[in-house]
Coordinates of C-alpha atoms in Angstrom, one line a residue:
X1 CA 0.0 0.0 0.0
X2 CA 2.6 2.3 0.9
X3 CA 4.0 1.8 -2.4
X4 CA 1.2 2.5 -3.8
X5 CA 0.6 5.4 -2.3
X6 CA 5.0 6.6 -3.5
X7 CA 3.9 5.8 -6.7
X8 CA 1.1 8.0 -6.8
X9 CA 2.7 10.4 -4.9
X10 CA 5.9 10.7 -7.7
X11 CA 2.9 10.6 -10.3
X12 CA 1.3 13.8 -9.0
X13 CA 4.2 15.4 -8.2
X14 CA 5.4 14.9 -11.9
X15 CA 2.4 16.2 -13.2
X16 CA 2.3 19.3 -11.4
X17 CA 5.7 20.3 -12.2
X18 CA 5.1 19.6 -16.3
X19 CA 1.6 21.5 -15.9
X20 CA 3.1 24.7 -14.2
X21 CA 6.1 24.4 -16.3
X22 CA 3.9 24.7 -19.1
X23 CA 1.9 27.4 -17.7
X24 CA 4.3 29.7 -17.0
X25 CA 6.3 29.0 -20.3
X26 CA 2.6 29.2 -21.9
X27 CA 2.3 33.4 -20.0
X28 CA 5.6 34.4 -20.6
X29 CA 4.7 35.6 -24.3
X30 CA 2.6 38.3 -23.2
X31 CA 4.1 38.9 -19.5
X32 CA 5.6 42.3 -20.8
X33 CA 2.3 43.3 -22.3
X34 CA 1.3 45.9 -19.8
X35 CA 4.9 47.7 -20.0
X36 CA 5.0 50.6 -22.7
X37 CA 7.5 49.5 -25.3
X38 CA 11.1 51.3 -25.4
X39 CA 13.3 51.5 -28.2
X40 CA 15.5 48.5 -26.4
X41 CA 12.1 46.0 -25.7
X42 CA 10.5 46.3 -29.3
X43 CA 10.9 42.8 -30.4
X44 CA 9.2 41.9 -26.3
X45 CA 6.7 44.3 -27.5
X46 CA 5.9 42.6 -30.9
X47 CA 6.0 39.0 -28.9
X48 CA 3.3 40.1 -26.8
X49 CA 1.1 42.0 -29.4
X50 CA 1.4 38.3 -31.1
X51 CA 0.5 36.5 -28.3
X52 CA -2.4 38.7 -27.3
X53 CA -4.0 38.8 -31.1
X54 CA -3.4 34.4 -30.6
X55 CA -5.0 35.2 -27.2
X56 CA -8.3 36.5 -28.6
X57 CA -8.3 34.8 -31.8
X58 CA -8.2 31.2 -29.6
X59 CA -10.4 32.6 -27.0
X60 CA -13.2 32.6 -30.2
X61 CA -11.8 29.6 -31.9
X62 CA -9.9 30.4 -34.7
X63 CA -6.2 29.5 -35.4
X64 CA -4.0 31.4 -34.4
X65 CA -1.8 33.5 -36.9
X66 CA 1.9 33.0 -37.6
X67 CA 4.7 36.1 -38.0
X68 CA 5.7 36.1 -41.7
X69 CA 9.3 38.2 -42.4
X70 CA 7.7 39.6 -45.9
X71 CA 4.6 41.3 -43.9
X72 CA 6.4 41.7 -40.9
X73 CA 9.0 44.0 -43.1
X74 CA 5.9 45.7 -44.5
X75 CA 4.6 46.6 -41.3
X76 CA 7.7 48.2 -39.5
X77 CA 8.5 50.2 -42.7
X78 CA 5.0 51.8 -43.0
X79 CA 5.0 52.4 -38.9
X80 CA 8.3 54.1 -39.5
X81 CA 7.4 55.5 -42.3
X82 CA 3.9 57.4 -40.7
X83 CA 5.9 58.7 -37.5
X84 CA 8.9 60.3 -39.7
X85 CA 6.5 61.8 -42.5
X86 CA 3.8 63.0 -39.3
X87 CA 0.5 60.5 -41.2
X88 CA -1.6 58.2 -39.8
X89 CA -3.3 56.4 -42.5
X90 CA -3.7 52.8 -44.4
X91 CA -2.7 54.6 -47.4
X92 CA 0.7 56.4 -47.6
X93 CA 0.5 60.1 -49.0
X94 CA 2.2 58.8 -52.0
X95 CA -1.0 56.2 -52.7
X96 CA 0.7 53.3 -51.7
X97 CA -1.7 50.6 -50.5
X98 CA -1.1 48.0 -47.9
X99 CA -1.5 45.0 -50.7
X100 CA 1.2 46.9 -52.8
X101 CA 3.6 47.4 -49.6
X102 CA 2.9 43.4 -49.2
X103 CA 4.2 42.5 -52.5
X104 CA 6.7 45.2 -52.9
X105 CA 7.9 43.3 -49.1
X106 CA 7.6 39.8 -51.3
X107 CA 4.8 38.6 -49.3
X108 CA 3.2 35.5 -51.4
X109 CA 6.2 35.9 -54.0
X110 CA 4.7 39.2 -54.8
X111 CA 1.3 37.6 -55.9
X112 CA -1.5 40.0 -56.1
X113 CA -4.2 37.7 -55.5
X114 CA -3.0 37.8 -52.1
X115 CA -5.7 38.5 -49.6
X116 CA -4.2 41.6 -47.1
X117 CA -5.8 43.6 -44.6
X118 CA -4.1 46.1 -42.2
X119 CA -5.1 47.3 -38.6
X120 CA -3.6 50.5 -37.5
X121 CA -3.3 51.9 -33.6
X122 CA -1.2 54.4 -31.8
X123 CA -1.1 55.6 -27.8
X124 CA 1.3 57.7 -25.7
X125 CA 2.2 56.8 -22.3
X126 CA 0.3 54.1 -20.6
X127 CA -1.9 54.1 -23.8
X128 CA 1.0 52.4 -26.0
X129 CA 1.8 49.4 -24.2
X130 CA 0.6 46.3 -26.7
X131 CA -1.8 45.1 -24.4
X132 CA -3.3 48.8 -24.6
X133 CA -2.8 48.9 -28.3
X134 CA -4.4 46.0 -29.0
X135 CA -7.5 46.4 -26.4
X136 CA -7.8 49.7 -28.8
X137 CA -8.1 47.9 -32.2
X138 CA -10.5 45.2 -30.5
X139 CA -13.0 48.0 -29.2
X140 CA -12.9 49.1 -33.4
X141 CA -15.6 47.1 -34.9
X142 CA -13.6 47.5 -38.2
X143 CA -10.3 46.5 -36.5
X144 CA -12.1 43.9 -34.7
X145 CA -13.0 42.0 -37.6
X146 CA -10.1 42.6 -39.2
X147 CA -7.8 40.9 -36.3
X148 CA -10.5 38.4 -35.7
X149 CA -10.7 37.2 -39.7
X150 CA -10.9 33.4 -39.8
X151 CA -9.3 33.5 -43.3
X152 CA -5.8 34.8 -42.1
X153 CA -3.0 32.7 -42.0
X154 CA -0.2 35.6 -41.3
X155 CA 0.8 38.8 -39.6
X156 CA 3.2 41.3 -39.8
X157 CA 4.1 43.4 -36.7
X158 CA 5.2 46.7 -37.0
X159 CA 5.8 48.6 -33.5
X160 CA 8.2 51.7 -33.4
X161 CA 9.0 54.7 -30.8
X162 CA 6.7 57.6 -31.5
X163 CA 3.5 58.9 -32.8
X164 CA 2.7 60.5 -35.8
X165 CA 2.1 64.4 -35.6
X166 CA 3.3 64.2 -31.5
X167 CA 6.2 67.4 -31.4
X168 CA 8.4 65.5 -28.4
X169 CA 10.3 62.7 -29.9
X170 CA 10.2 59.4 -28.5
X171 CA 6.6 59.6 -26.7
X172 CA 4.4 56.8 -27.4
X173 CA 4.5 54.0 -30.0
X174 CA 2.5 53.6 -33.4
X175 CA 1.5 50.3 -34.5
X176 CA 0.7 48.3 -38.2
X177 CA -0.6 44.9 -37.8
X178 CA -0.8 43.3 -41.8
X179 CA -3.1 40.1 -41.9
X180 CA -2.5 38.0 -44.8
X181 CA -3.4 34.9 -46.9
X182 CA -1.7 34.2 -50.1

């Protein structure tokens, strides 16, 4: 009995170990979520505005997204590209769409029957940590839908230091989000 009783013990004790193992490797994505983004924690920031979209996208049943480098490139060069020209917009000033920014990027080898969609956010201060940034596009019913598409198989995170049109330097962070199927 008493061996029984070791075995059982050993068995539990196993199990608990590989469950909160896998719990806290499971919440570290996002455990930076709540910390506005510096120029030295952007790639923890884009991490954890991945695992949050993931987050709300499983909590409704639909697979979660994976990065892809093409729209990922995409992203960061229009969020750059909005907080040095002072625009906040899905299309540039020059007319530069987010499908053409995709393919120019090489998302889908270029393709343009490539399905893209692109969700846009910026906050200063305790407004432009991701979990902030992305409690803004959910509240969107346009951004919503977009994040919460069942078609997407990709995202691109753009997430950069500043806001467009803000006259101090380094206050806030802008964000692109590009959703894409090829």
């Amino acid at each position: 009995m008493s061996r029984t009783i070791m075995t059982a013990t050993i068995v539990a004790l196993l199990l608990a170990c590989t469950l909160g193992t896998a719990s806290a490797g499971a919440a570290s994505p996002c455990a930076r979520a709540s910390t506005p983004p510096t120029s030295s924690t952007l790639t923890q920031a884009s991490v954890s505005i991945l695992c949050l979209v993931n987050r709300e996208r499983r909590s409704r049943g639909l697979r979660s997204v994976r990065t892809s480098r093409a729209l990922t490139s995409a992203a960061r060069a229009h969020t750059r590209d909005m907080i040095v020209r002072g625009f906040f917009a899905h299309v540039d000033p020059d007319g530069v769409t987010p499908r053409r920014r995709a393919a120019r990027a090489g998302y889908a080898g270029g393709a343009a029957k490539a399905l893209i969609e692109e969700a846009l956010a910026f906050g200063t201060a305790q407004l432009s940590t991701p979990r902030r940034l992305v409690r803004m596009l959910m509240a969107d019913p346009h951004h919503r839908r977009t994040l919460l598409g069942r078609h997407w198989r990709h995202i691109g995170i753009g997430i950069a230091i500043g806001a467009p049109g803000l006259d101090v330097p380094g206050r806030g962070a802008t964000l692109t989000l590009n959703f894409g199927r090829p």
